Coordinates of C-alpha atoms and ligand atoms in Angstrom, one line a residue:
X123 CA -32.4 56.4 -18.8
X124 CA -32.0 59.8 -17.1
X125 CA -34.5 60.0 -14.3
X126 CA -32.7 61.7 -11.5
X127 CA -30.8 65.0 -11.4
X128 CA -28.9 66.3 -8.4
X129 CA -28.0 69.9 -8.3
X130 CA -25.4 70.9 -5.6
X131 CA -25.6 74.5 -4.6
X132 CA -28.5 76.9 -3.7
X133 CA -27.1 80.2 -5.0
X134 CA -28.7 81.9 -8.0
X135 CA -27.1 79.4 -10.3
X136 CA -28.5 76.4 -8.5
X137 CA -32.0 77.7 -8.3
X138 CA -32.2 79.1 -11.8
X139 CA -31.0 75.8 -13.1
X140 CA -33.4 73.8 -11.0
X141 CA -36.3 76.1 -12.0
X142 CA -35.7 76.0 -15.7
X143 CA -35.2 72.2 -15.9
X144 CA -38.1 71.5 -13.5
X145 CA -40.5 73.8 -15.3
X146 CA -39.8 72.3 -18.7
X147 CA -39.8 68.7 -17.8
X148 CA -42.4 68.2 -15.1
X149 CA -45.2 67.4 -17.6
X150 CA -43.2 64.5 -19.1
X151 CA -44.8 61.1 -18.5
X152 CA -41.8 59.7 -16.6
X153 CA -41.2 62.9 -14.8
X154 CA -37.7 63.8 -13.8
X155 CA -36.8 63.8 -10.1
X156 CA -34.8 66.9 -9.3
X157 CA -33.0 67.3 -6.0
X158 CA -31.1 70.4 -4.9
X159 CA -28.6 70.0 -2.1
X160 CA -27.4 73.1 -0.3
X161 CA -24.9 73.3 2.5
X162 CA -26.2 75.0 5.6
X163 CA -22.5 75.8 6.3
X164 CA -21.6 77.6 3.1
X165 CA -23.5 80.8 2.3
X166 CA -24.2 81.8 -1.3
X167 CA -21.9 84.6 -2.5
X168 CA -24.6 87.2 -2.0
X169 CA -23.6 89.5 -4.9
X170 CA -24.7 89.4 -8.5
X171 CA -27.5 92.1 -8.5
X172 CA -27.5 93.2 -12.2
X173 CA -29.0 91.1 -15.0
X174 CA -29.6 91.2 -18.7
X175 CA -33.0 91.4 -20.4
X176 CA -32.8 87.6 -20.9
X177 CA -33.8 87.3 -17.2
X178 CA -37.3 88.3 -18.2
X179 CA -37.6 85.3 -20.4
X180 CA -36.0 83.0 -17.9
X181 CA -38.3 84.0 -15.1
X182 CA -41.3 83.7 -17.4
X183 CA -40.2 80.2 -18.4
X184 CA -39.8 79.2 -14.7
X185 CA -43.4 80.3 -14.2
X186 CA -42.8 83.1 -11.8
X187 CA -45.2 86.1 -11.8
X188 CA -43.2 89.3 -12.4
X189 CA -45.1 91.2 -9.8
X190 CA -44.3 88.6 -7.2
X191 CA -40.6 88.8 -8.2
X192 CA -40.6 92.5 -7.7
X193 CA -42.2 92.2 -4.3
X194 CA -40.0 89.4 -3.0
X195 CA -36.6 90.4 -4.4
X196 CA -36.6 94.1 -3.9
X197 CA -36.3 94.2 -7.7
X198 CA -36.0 97.3 -9.9
X199 CA -35.7 97.9 -13.6
X200 CA -32.3 98.0 -15.4
X201 CA -32.3 99.6 -18.9
X202 CA -28.6 99.4 -19.5
X203 CA -25.3 100.8 -18.1
X204 CA -23.8 104.2 -17.9
X205 CA -20.0 104.3 -18.1
X206 CA -18.4 107.3 -16.3
X207 CA -14.7 108.2 -16.6
X208 CA -13.7 105.3 -18.9
X209 CA -12.7 107.2 -22.0
X210 CA -10.4 109.9 -20.6
X211 CA -11.4 110.5 -17.0
X212 CA -12.5 114.1 -17.6
X213 CA -15.5 115.6 -15.8
X214 CA -18.0 115.1 -18.7
X215 CA -16.7 111.7 -19.7
X216 CA -19.8 109.5 -19.8
X217 CA -21.6 107.3 -22.3
X218 CA -24.6 104.8 -22.3
X219 CA -24.9 101.2 -23.3
X220 CA -28.7 100.9 -23.5
X221 CA -30.5 97.5 -23.8
X222 CA -32.7 98.7 -26.7
X223 CA -31.3 98.3 -30.2
X224 CA -30.5 101.5 -32.1
X225 CA -33.5 102.6 -34.3
X226 CA -33.1 101.2 -37.7
X227 CA -30.5 98.7 -36.6
X228 CA -29.5 96.4 -39.5
X229 CA -31.5 98.6 -42.0
X230 CA -28.8 101.2 -42.6
X231 CA -25.2 101.8 -41.6
X232 CA -26.0 104.0 -38.6
X233 CA -22.4 104.5 -37.4
X234 CA -21.3 105.7 -40.8
X235 CA -24.1 108.2 -41.0
X236 CA -23.6 109.3 -37.4
X237 CA -20.0 110.1 -38.1
X238 CA -20.9 111.9 -41.4
X239 CA -23.9 113.8 -40.1
X240 CA -23.6 114.3 -36.3
X241 CA -20.0 113.5 -35.2
X242 CA -20.3 115.8 -32.2
X243 CA -23.3 113.8 -30.7
X244 CA -22.8 110.8 -28.5
X245 CA -23.6 107.7 -30.6
X246 CA -26.1 106.1 -28.2
X247 CA -27.8 109.4 -27.5
X248 CA -28.4 109.8 -31.3
X249 CA -29.5 106.3 -32.2
X250 CA -31.5 105.3 -29.2
X251 CA -34.3 106.8 -27.1
X252 CA -33.2 105.0 -24.0
X253 CA -30.4 107.1 -22.6
X254 CA -32.8 110.0 -22.2
X255 CA -35.3 107.7 -20.4
X256 CA -32.5 106.7 -18.0
X257 CA -31.3 110.3 -17.4
X258 CA -34.9 111.4 -16.7
X259 CA -35.5 108.5 -14.3
X260 CA -38.3 106.9 -16.3
X261 CA -39.5 103.3 -16.0
X262 CA -39.2 101.2 -19.2
X263 CA -43.0 100.4 -19.2
X264 CA -46.4 101.7 -18.2
X265 CA -48.8 100.6 -15.5
X266 CA -50.9 98.9 -18.1
X267 CA -48.1 97.1 -19.8
X268 CA -48.5 93.4 -19.0
X269 CA -45.9 91.4 -17.0
X270 CA -42.6 90.8 -18.8
X271 CA -43.7 93.0 -21.7
X272 CA -41.6 96.1 -22.3
X273 CA -42.0 99.5 -23.9
X274 CA -38.2 99.9 -23.7
X275 CA -36.1 96.8 -23.3
X276 CA -35.1 96.0 -19.7
X277 CA -33.5 93.6 -17.3
X278 CA -33.4 93.9 -13.5
X279 CA -31.5 95.0 -10.5
X280 CA -32.3 92.6 -7.6
X281 CA -31.3 91.6 -4.1
X282 CA -29.2 88.4 -4.6
X283 CA -30.0 86.9 -1.2
X284 CA -33.7 87.5 -1.6
X285 CA -33.6 86.2 -5.2
X286 CA -32.2 82.8 -4.1
X287 CA -34.9 82.4 -1.4
X288 CA -37.7 83.4 -3.7
X289 CA -36.6 80.9 -6.4
X290 CA -36.2 78.2 -3.7
X291 CA -39.8 78.7 -2.5
X292 CA -41.2 78.7 -6.1
X293 CA -39.2 75.6 -7.1
X294 CA -40.2 73.7 -4.0
X295 CA -43.9 74.7 -3.9
X296 CA -44.7 75.0 -7.6
X297 CA -42.2 72.8 -9.4
X298 CA -41.7 69.9 -7.1
X299 CA -38.0 70.3 -6.7
X300 CA -36.8 68.3 -3.7
X301 CA -34.6 70.4 -1.4
X302 CA -32.0 68.9 0.9
X303 CA -30.2 71.1 3.4
X304 CA -27.0 69.2 3.9
X305 CA -23.3 69.4 3.3
X306 CA -21.8 67.3 0.6
X307 CA -18.7 65.5 2.0
X308 CA -17.5 63.4 -0.9
X309 CA -18.2 61.8 -4.2
X310 CA -19.0 58.1 -4.7
X311 CA -17.9 56.9 -8.1
X312 CA -18.9 54.2 -10.6
X313 CA -16.1 52.0 -12.0
X314 CA -16.1 54.0 -15.2
X315 CA -15.4 57.3 -13.4
X316 CA -19.0 58.6 -13.6
X317 CA -20.4 60.0 -10.3
X318 CA -22.8 57.5 -8.7
X319 CA -23.8 59.5 -5.7
X320 CA -22.9 62.3 -3.4
X321 CA -22.2 61.5 0.2
X322 CA -23.8 63.9 2.6
X323 CA -23.4 64.6 6.3
X324 CA -26.9 63.6 7.3
X325 CA -28.8 62.2 4.4
X326 CA -26.4 59.4 3.4
X327 CA -25.6 58.9 -0.3
X328 CA -27.8 60.7 -2.8
X329 CA -27.8 59.0 -6.2
X330 CA -28.6 60.4 -9.7
X331 CA -27.7 60.0 -13.3
X332 CA -26.7 63.6 -13.9
X333 CA -25.0 65.9 -11.3
X334 CA -25.0 69.7 -11.8
X335 CA -22.2 71.5 -9.9
X336 CA -23.5 74.9 -8.7
X337 CA -21.1 75.0 -5.7
X338 CA -19.7 78.5 -6.5
X339 CA -16.1 79.2 -6.7
X340 CA -15.0 76.1 -5.0
X341 CA -16.3 74.0 -7.9
X342 CA -16.7 70.9 -5.7
X343 CA -17.5 68.4 -8.4
X344 CA -15.9 69.6 -11.7
X345 CA -12.9 71.4 -10.3
X346 CA -12.1 69.5 -7.1
X347 CA -13.3 66.0 -7.8
X348 CA -12.5 65.8 -11.6
X349 CA -9.6 68.3 -11.5
X350 CA -10.8 70.2 -14.6
X351 CA -8.6 73.3 -14.4
X352 CA -9.5 76.9 -14.7
X353 CA -8.2 78.6 -17.9
X354 CA -6.8 81.8 -16.2
X355 CA -7.6 85.2 -17.8
X356 CA -5.9 87.6 -15.5
X357 CA -3.3 88.4 -18.1
X358 CA -6.2 89.9 -20.2
X359 CA -8.6 91.2 -17.6
X360 CA -6.8 92.2 -14.4
X361 CA -9.5 92.7 -11.8
X362 CA -9.4 90.0 -9.0
X363 CA -11.0 91.7 -6.0
X364 CA -14.1 93.5 -4.9
X365 CA -15.5 95.4 -2.0
X366 CA -19.3 95.5 -1.7
X367 CA -21.5 97.5 0.5
X368 CA -25.2 98.5 0.8
X369 CA -25.9 102.2 0.9
X370 CA -29.3 103.5 2.2
X371 CA -31.1 106.3 0.3
X372 CA -31.2 109.7 2.0
X373 CA -35.1 109.6 1.8
X374 CA -37.8 107.0 1.1
X375 CA -38.8 108.8 -2.1
X376 CA -35.3 109.2 -3.5
X377 CA -35.1 108.5 -7.2
X378 CA -34.0 104.9 -8.2
X379 CA -31.7 104.9 -11.2
X380 CA -32.9 102.5 -13.9
X381 CA -29.4 101.8 -15.2
X382 CA -26.2 100.5 -13.6
X383 CA -23.6 103.2 -13.1
X384 CA -20.1 101.9 -13.7
X385 CA -17.5 104.6 -12.7
X386 CA -13.9 104.1 -13.6
X387 CA -11.3 104.4 -10.7
X388 CA -7.5 104.4 -10.6
X389 CA -7.3 100.6 -10.8
X390 CA -10.8 99.3 -11.4
X391 CA -14.3 100.6 -11.4
X392 CA -17.3 101.0 -9.1
X393 CA -20.7 99.6 -9.7
X394 CA -23.8 101.4 -8.4
X395 CA -27.1 99.5 -8.5
X396 CA -30.3 101.1 -7.4
X397 CA -32.9 98.8 -5.6
X398 CA -36.1 100.2 -4.2
X399 CA -34.9 100.1 -0.6
X400 CA -31.1 100.7 -1.0
X401 CA -28.2 101.0 -3.4
X402 CA -25.7 98.2 -3.9
X403 CA -22.3 99.7 -4.4
X404 CA -19.0 97.9 -5.0
X405 CA -15.5 98.5 -6.1
X406 CA -14.0 95.9 -8.4
X407 CA -10.2 96.3 -8.7
X408 CA -6.9 94.6 -9.5
X409 CA -5.0 93.8 -6.4
X410 CA -1.7 94.0 -8.3
X411 CA -2.2 97.7 -8.8
X412 CA -4.0 98.9 -5.6
X413 CA -4.2 97.8 -2.0
X414 CA -7.4 96.9 -0.3
X415 CA -7.1 100.0 1.9
X416 CA -6.7 102.3 -1.1
X417 CA -9.6 100.6 -2.9
X418 CA -11.8 101.1 0.2
X419 CA -10.8 104.8 0.4
X420 CA -11.8 105.2 -3.3
X421 CA -15.1 103.5 -2.6
X422 CA -15.8 105.7 0.5
X423 CA -15.0 108.8 -1.5
X424 CA -17.4 107.7 -4.3
X425 CA -20.2 107.1 -1.8
X426 CA -19.6 110.4 -0.1
X427 CA -19.6 112.2 -3.4
X428 CA -22.8 110.5 -4.7
X429 CA -24.8 110.4 -1.5
X430 CA -23.1 112.7 1.0
X431 CA -22.8 109.7 3.4
X432 CA -19.5 109.1 5.2
X433 CA -20.7 106.6 7.9
X434 CA -21.2 103.5 5.7
X435 CA -20.8 99.9 7.0
X436 CA -17.5 98.1 6.6
X437 CA -17.5 96.7 3.0
X438 CA -17.4 93.0 2.3
X439 CA -14.2 91.8 0.7
X440 CA -14.3 89.3 -2.1
X441 CA -11.5 87.7 -4.1
X442 CA -11.8 85.9 -7.4
X443 CA -9.5 84.3 -9.9
X444 CA -10.7 85.4 -13.4
X445 CA -11.1 82.5 -15.7
X446 CA -13.3 79.7 -17.0
X447 CA -13.0 75.9 -16.9
X448 CA -11.2 74.0 -19.6
X449 CA -14.5 72.2 -20.1
X450 CA -17.8 72.5 -18.3
X451 CA -19.4 69.1 -18.8
X452 CA -17.3 66.1 -18.0
X453 CA -18.7 62.6 -17.8
X454 CA -22.1 62.9 -16.0
X455 CA -21.3 66.2 -14.3
X456 CA -21.9 69.7 -15.6
X457 CA -20.9 73.0 -13.9
X458 CA -23.1 76.1 -14.0
X459 CA -22.4 79.4 -12.3
X460 CA -19.2 80.4 -10.5
X461 CA -18.1 76.7 -10.5
X462 CA -17.8 77.0 -14.3
X463 CA -16.0 80.3 -14.2
X464 CA -16.1 84.0 -13.5
X465 CA -14.3 86.9 -15.1
X466 CA -15.6 90.1 -13.5
X467 CA -18.9 91.8 -12.9
X468 CA -18.7 94.3 -15.7
X469 CA -21.8 94.0 -18.0
X470 CA -23.4 91.4 -15.7
X471 CA -22.6 88.5 -18.0
X472 CA -22.3 85.9 -15.3
X473 CA -26.1 85.4 -14.7
X474 CA -26.7 85.6 -18.4
X475 CA -24.3 82.6 -18.9
X476 CA -26.0 80.8 -16.1
X477 CA -29.4 81.3 -17.9
X478 CA -28.0 80.1 -21.2
X479 CA -26.3 77.1 -19.6
X480 CA -29.4 76.0 -17.7
X481 CA -31.5 76.5 -20.8
X482 CA -29.1 74.3 -22.9
X483 CA -29.0 71.5 -20.3
X484 CA -32.8 71.6 -20.2
X485 CA -33.3 71.7 -23.9
X486 CA -30.8 69.1 -24.7
X487 CA -31.3 66.9 -21.7
X488 CA -29.8 63.6 -22.8
X489 CA -32.1 60.6 -22.7
X490 CA -29.4 58.1 -22.3
X491 CA -25.8 57.9 -21.1
X492 CA -24.5 57.5 -24.7
X493 CA -26.3 60.7 -25.7
X494 CA -24.8 62.5 -22.7
X495 CA -21.3 62.4 -24.2
X496 CA -22.6 64.0 -27.4
X497 CA -24.5 66.7 -25.5
X498 CA -21.4 67.3 -23.3
X499 CA -19.3 67.8 -26.4
X500 CA -21.8 70.3 -27.9
X501 CA -22.2 72.1 -24.5
X502 CA -18.4 72.4 -24.1
X503 CA -17.9 73.8 -27.6
X504 CA -20.8 76.3 -27.2
X505 CA -19.7 77.6 -23.9
X506 CA -16.0 77.8 -24.6
X507 CA -17.1 80.1 -27.5
X508 CA -19.3 82.1 -25.2
X509 CA -16.7 82.6 -22.5
X510 CA -14.2 83.7 -25.2
X511 CA -16.7 86.3 -26.5
X512 CA -17.4 87.5 -23.0
X513 CA -13.7 88.1 -22.5
X514 CA -13.4 90.0 -25.9
X515 CA -16.4 92.1 -25.0
X516 CA -15.2 93.0 -21.5
X517 CA -11.7 93.8 -22.8
X518 CA -13.2 96.1 -25.4
X519 CA -14.3 98.4 -22.5
X520 CA -10.7 98.8 -21.4
X521 CA -8.5 98.6 -24.4
X522 CA -9.8 101.8 -26.1
X523 CA -9.4 104.0 -23.1
X524 CA -7.3 107.1 -23.5
X525 CA -6.6 107.2 -19.8
X526 CA -2.9 107.1 -19.0
X527 CA -3.0 108.3 -15.4
X528 CA -2.2 105.0 -13.8
X529 CA -0.2 101.9 -14.6
X530 CA -3.6 100.0 -14.6
X531 CA -5.0 102.0 -17.4
X532 CA -1.8 102.1 -19.4
X533 CA -1.4 98.3 -19.1
X534 CA -5.0 97.8 -20.1
X535 CA -4.4 99.4 -23.4
X536 CA -1.3 97.2 -24.2
X537 CA -2.1 95.6 -27.6
X538 CA -0.1 92.5 -26.5
X539 CA -2.8 91.8 -23.9
X540 CA -5.7 91.9 -26.3
X541 CA -7.0 88.5 -27.4
X542 CA -6.2 87.7 -31.0
X543 CA -9.8 87.6 -32.1
X544 CA -10.6 91.0 -30.6
X545 CA -7.5 92.4 -32.3
X546 CA -8.7 91.1 -35.6
X547 CA -12.2 92.6 -35.1
X548 CA -10.6 95.9 -34.1
X549 CA -8.7 95.9 -37.3
X550 CA -11.8 95.2 -39.4
X551 CA -13.7 97.9 -37.4
X552 CA -11.2 100.5 -38.5
X553 CA -13.0 100.5 -41.8
X554 CA -16.5 99.3 -40.9
X555 CA -18.9 99.0 -38.0
X556 CA -19.4 95.9 -35.9
X557 CA -22.2 93.9 -37.6
X558 CA -24.3 90.8 -37.0
X559 CA -22.0 88.8 -39.3
X560 CA -19.2 89.3 -36.7
X561 CA -21.2 87.4 -34.2
X562 CA -22.9 84.7 -36.2
X563 CA -24.0 82.2 -33.5
X564 CA -27.7 81.8 -33.0
X565 CA -27.4 82.8 -29.4
X566 CA -24.6 85.2 -28.6
X567 CA -24.1 86.5 -25.1
X568 CA -23.8 90.1 -26.4
X569 CA -25.5 91.3 -29.6
X570 CA -23.4 93.2 -32.2
X571 CA -25.3 96.4 -31.3
X572 CA -23.7 96.2 -27.9
X573 CA -20.3 96.2 -29.5
X574 CA -21.3 99.3 -31.4
X575 CA -22.4 101.1 -28.3
X576 CA -19.2 100.3 -26.5
X577 CA -16.8 100.8 -29.4
X578 CA -18.2 104.2 -30.3
X579 CA -19.0 105.2 -26.7
X580 CA -15.3 104.7 -26.0
X581 CA -14.4 107.2 -28.7
X582 CA -13.4 104.8 -31.5
X583 CA -13.9 106.1 -35.0
X584 CA -14.1 104.0 -38.1
X585 CA -12.9 105.3 -41.4
X586 CA -16.0 104.8 -43.7
X587 CA -14.5 106.6 -46.7
X588 CA -14.1 103.5 -48.7
X589 CA -17.9 102.9 -48.8
X590 CA -19.5 106.2 -47.9
X591 CA -23.1 105.1 -48.9
X592 CA -24.5 108.6 -49.4
X593 CA -27.8 107.0 -50.5
X594 CA -28.4 105.9 -46.9
X595 CA -28.1 109.5 -45.5
X596 CA -31.8 110.3 -45.7
X597 CA -32.9 107.0 -44.3
X598 CA -30.5 107.2 -41.4
X599 CA -31.6 110.7 -40.7
X600 CA -35.1 109.4 -40.5
X601 CA -34.1 106.9 -37.9
X602 CA -32.2 109.6 -35.9
X603 CA -35.4 111.7 -35.9
X604 CA -37.4 108.6 -35.0
X605 CA -35.2 108.0 -31.9
X606 CA -35.6 111.6 -30.8
X607 CA -39.3 111.6 -31.4
X608 CA -39.8 108.3 -29.5
X609 CA -37.8 109.7 -26.6
X610 CA -40.1 112.7 -26.5
X611 CA -43.2 110.5 -26.7
X612 CA -42.0 108.1 -24.1
X613 CA -41.0 110.8 -21.7
X614 CA -44.6 112.0 -21.8
X615 CA -46.0 108.5 -21.4
X616 CA -43.7 106.5 -19.1
X617 CA -44.0 106.9 -15.3
X618 CA -41.2 107.7 -12.9
X619 CA -39.1 104.6 -12.2
X620 CA -39.8 104.5 -8.4
X621 CA -43.5 105.3 -8.9
X622 CA -44.0 102.3 -11.2
X623 CA -42.1 99.9 -8.9
X624 CA -44.2 101.2 -6.0
X625 CA -47.4 100.5 -8.1
X626 CA -46.3 97.0 -9.0
X627 CA -45.6 96.2 -5.3
X628 CA -49.1 97.4 -4.3
X629 CA -51.3 96.4 -7.2
X630 CA -49.2 94.1 -9.5
X631 CA -49.1 94.2 -13.2
X632 CA -51.6 92.6 -15.6
X633 CA -50.7 88.9 -16.2
X634 CA -49.9 87.7 -19.7
Ligands
FAD235 C1 -18.1 91.0 -6.8 C2 -19.0 90.3 -7.7 C3 -20.0 91.0 -8.3 C4 -20.9 90.3 -9.2 N1 -21.9 91.0 -9.8 C5 -22.7 90.3 -10.8 C6 -23.7 91.0 -11.5 O1 -23.9 92.2 -11.3 N2 -24.4 90.3 -12.4 C7 -24.2 89.0 -12.6 O2 -24.8 88.4 -13.5 N3 -23.3 88.3 -11.9 C8 -22.5 88.9 -11.0 N4 -21.6 88.2 -10.3 C9 -21.6 86.8 -10.4 C10 -22.8 86.2 -9.6 O3 -22.6 86.6 -8.2 C11 -22.9 84.7 -9.7 O4 -22.8 84.3 -11.0 C12 -24.2 84.2 -9.1 O5 -24.4 84.7 -7.8 C13 -24.2 82.7 -9.1 O6 -23.4 82.2 -8.0 P1 -23.4 80.6 -7.8 O7 -24.8 80.2 -7.5 O8 -22.7 80.0 -8.9 O9 -22.5 80.4 -6.4 P2 -22.9 80.8 -4.9 O10 -23.8 81.9 -4.8 O11 -21.5 80.9 -4.3 O12 -23.5 79.5 -4.4 C14 -22.8 78.3 -4.0 C15 -23.8 77.3 -3.4 O13 -23.1 76.1 -3.2 C16 -23.4 75.5 -2.0 N5 -22.3 74.6 -1.6 C17 -21.0 74.9 -1.6 N6 -20.3 73.8 -1.1 C18 -21.2 72.9 -0.8 C19 -21.1 71.5 -0.3 N7 -20.0 71.0 0.1 N8 -22.3 70.9 -0.1 C20 -23.5 71.4 -0.4 N9 -23.6 72.7 -0.9 C21 -22.5 73.4 -1.1 C22 -23.5 76.7 -1.1 O14 -24.2 76.4 0.1 C23 -24.2 77.7 -2.0 O15 -25.6 77.5 -1.8 C24 -20.8 88.9 -9.4 C25 -19.7 88.2 -8.7 C26 -18.9 88.9 -7.9 C27 -17.7 88.1 -7.2

């Protein structure tokens, strides 16, 4: 019988996993005993500040009050991403990937009617009210909108360090998670190869029936102990390094962007995330194409251009090996977070996969050891599929670029480096738009609408002449007008982004 779970690692992955499982199983008659062990000698990675809207549901399930989260984690709203310089690198090269679905999505073939009626307009700007809200610096909800509810779909920007501490306090105080600050030295095994216990420096052996490896990139249990290899992805997605720095605002009332800005560089891209008290800015790049010094010079130039500041702190250097584990659940050990894999920060998929992994472990928590092998098989199949879809989706951002200014961009468009499934989809999309039937799993990491936003944002055009559907023209036009009219209404009704965050911190939001 599964009664004890040990989670190793107190980064975002460890605490999100502990929170989700504890919140959903604490009312059970034979309550689970959950222990989280975190090494005082190994700091969490401290980056990972952009999330998907799924984080709202995750925090709600964990039982966190959204207002408390805003106060404790220096959190802000994220309504999507703006991609600058990805298509051709020209001065006005910019498009949005908003979190809200296009108006009328699934009702009519919006891309076909966009190309027929308004080919000169940016796709996202025509079908969604949200890009304008971002440009105008509006919050995605009102003062009276209850916690976790949205007027326009949103996720968060947050301070990763504060997020871990906030979840730790909540999990310990409200959910009964037992916290052990200690370094895991080795694994004690059963004869059959299962993990029996973890040997710690000061607390002896800590036993459990299920062990969750949230030890970050070192993957202590799954990677090091069990030797489950990483399936490398650098031949598809080249980035393997990052420089991260915090940039102060020039004034306390400076606007907070409610979208992530992703600005293409000569061999990578720069993220720019607005929190209430600072910006988090980082350059992700491929070390094969650019030196650390050149990457830092591009980062400094970007910060000087966007804030006028030239005296920023020395950026933190991070290295990663893009890939995901051959399997994620082996015997009585499952890896969640960086220990399971990491590709790159584009589109903030990592925390979304953490949330999905923790939710599946919690929902399918095996009652017996025999059931565990079945759940493990299902888990491995589900997450291999999801990592592959993440890779396809991220590669989509690069492969359509018309930039040829550096070897990085030229190589990124090499068809030989495009995964076969994405190649097949791109062939199909030459004559039709991405649709829900292309992504048929119940829970996809990225919805088909996101593929439309990126595909057409990157300048791709489908040839819809085989099935022109003129009968849909009026209906589509209605949705285009609806998006424009909603944008006007929301601009009138939604507060300034910083003003709402300030209000939440002082007065809180209405509880649901
Ligand atoms: C440059 C960069 C940018 C990113 N940006 C984003 C983003 O915008 N959005 C997003 O979703 N994701 C992003 N990510 C990914 C995100 O940072 C991670 O998915 C997230 O922080 C989870 O990390 P983790 O908890 O798995 O690992 P970590 O934060 O590294 O935590 C590892 C934990 O394991 C513990 N540990 C290690 N060894 C031992 C031991 N022997 N004994 C006991 N404990 C041990 C450590 O003490 C630590 O608590 C980014 C990643 C990088 C590299």
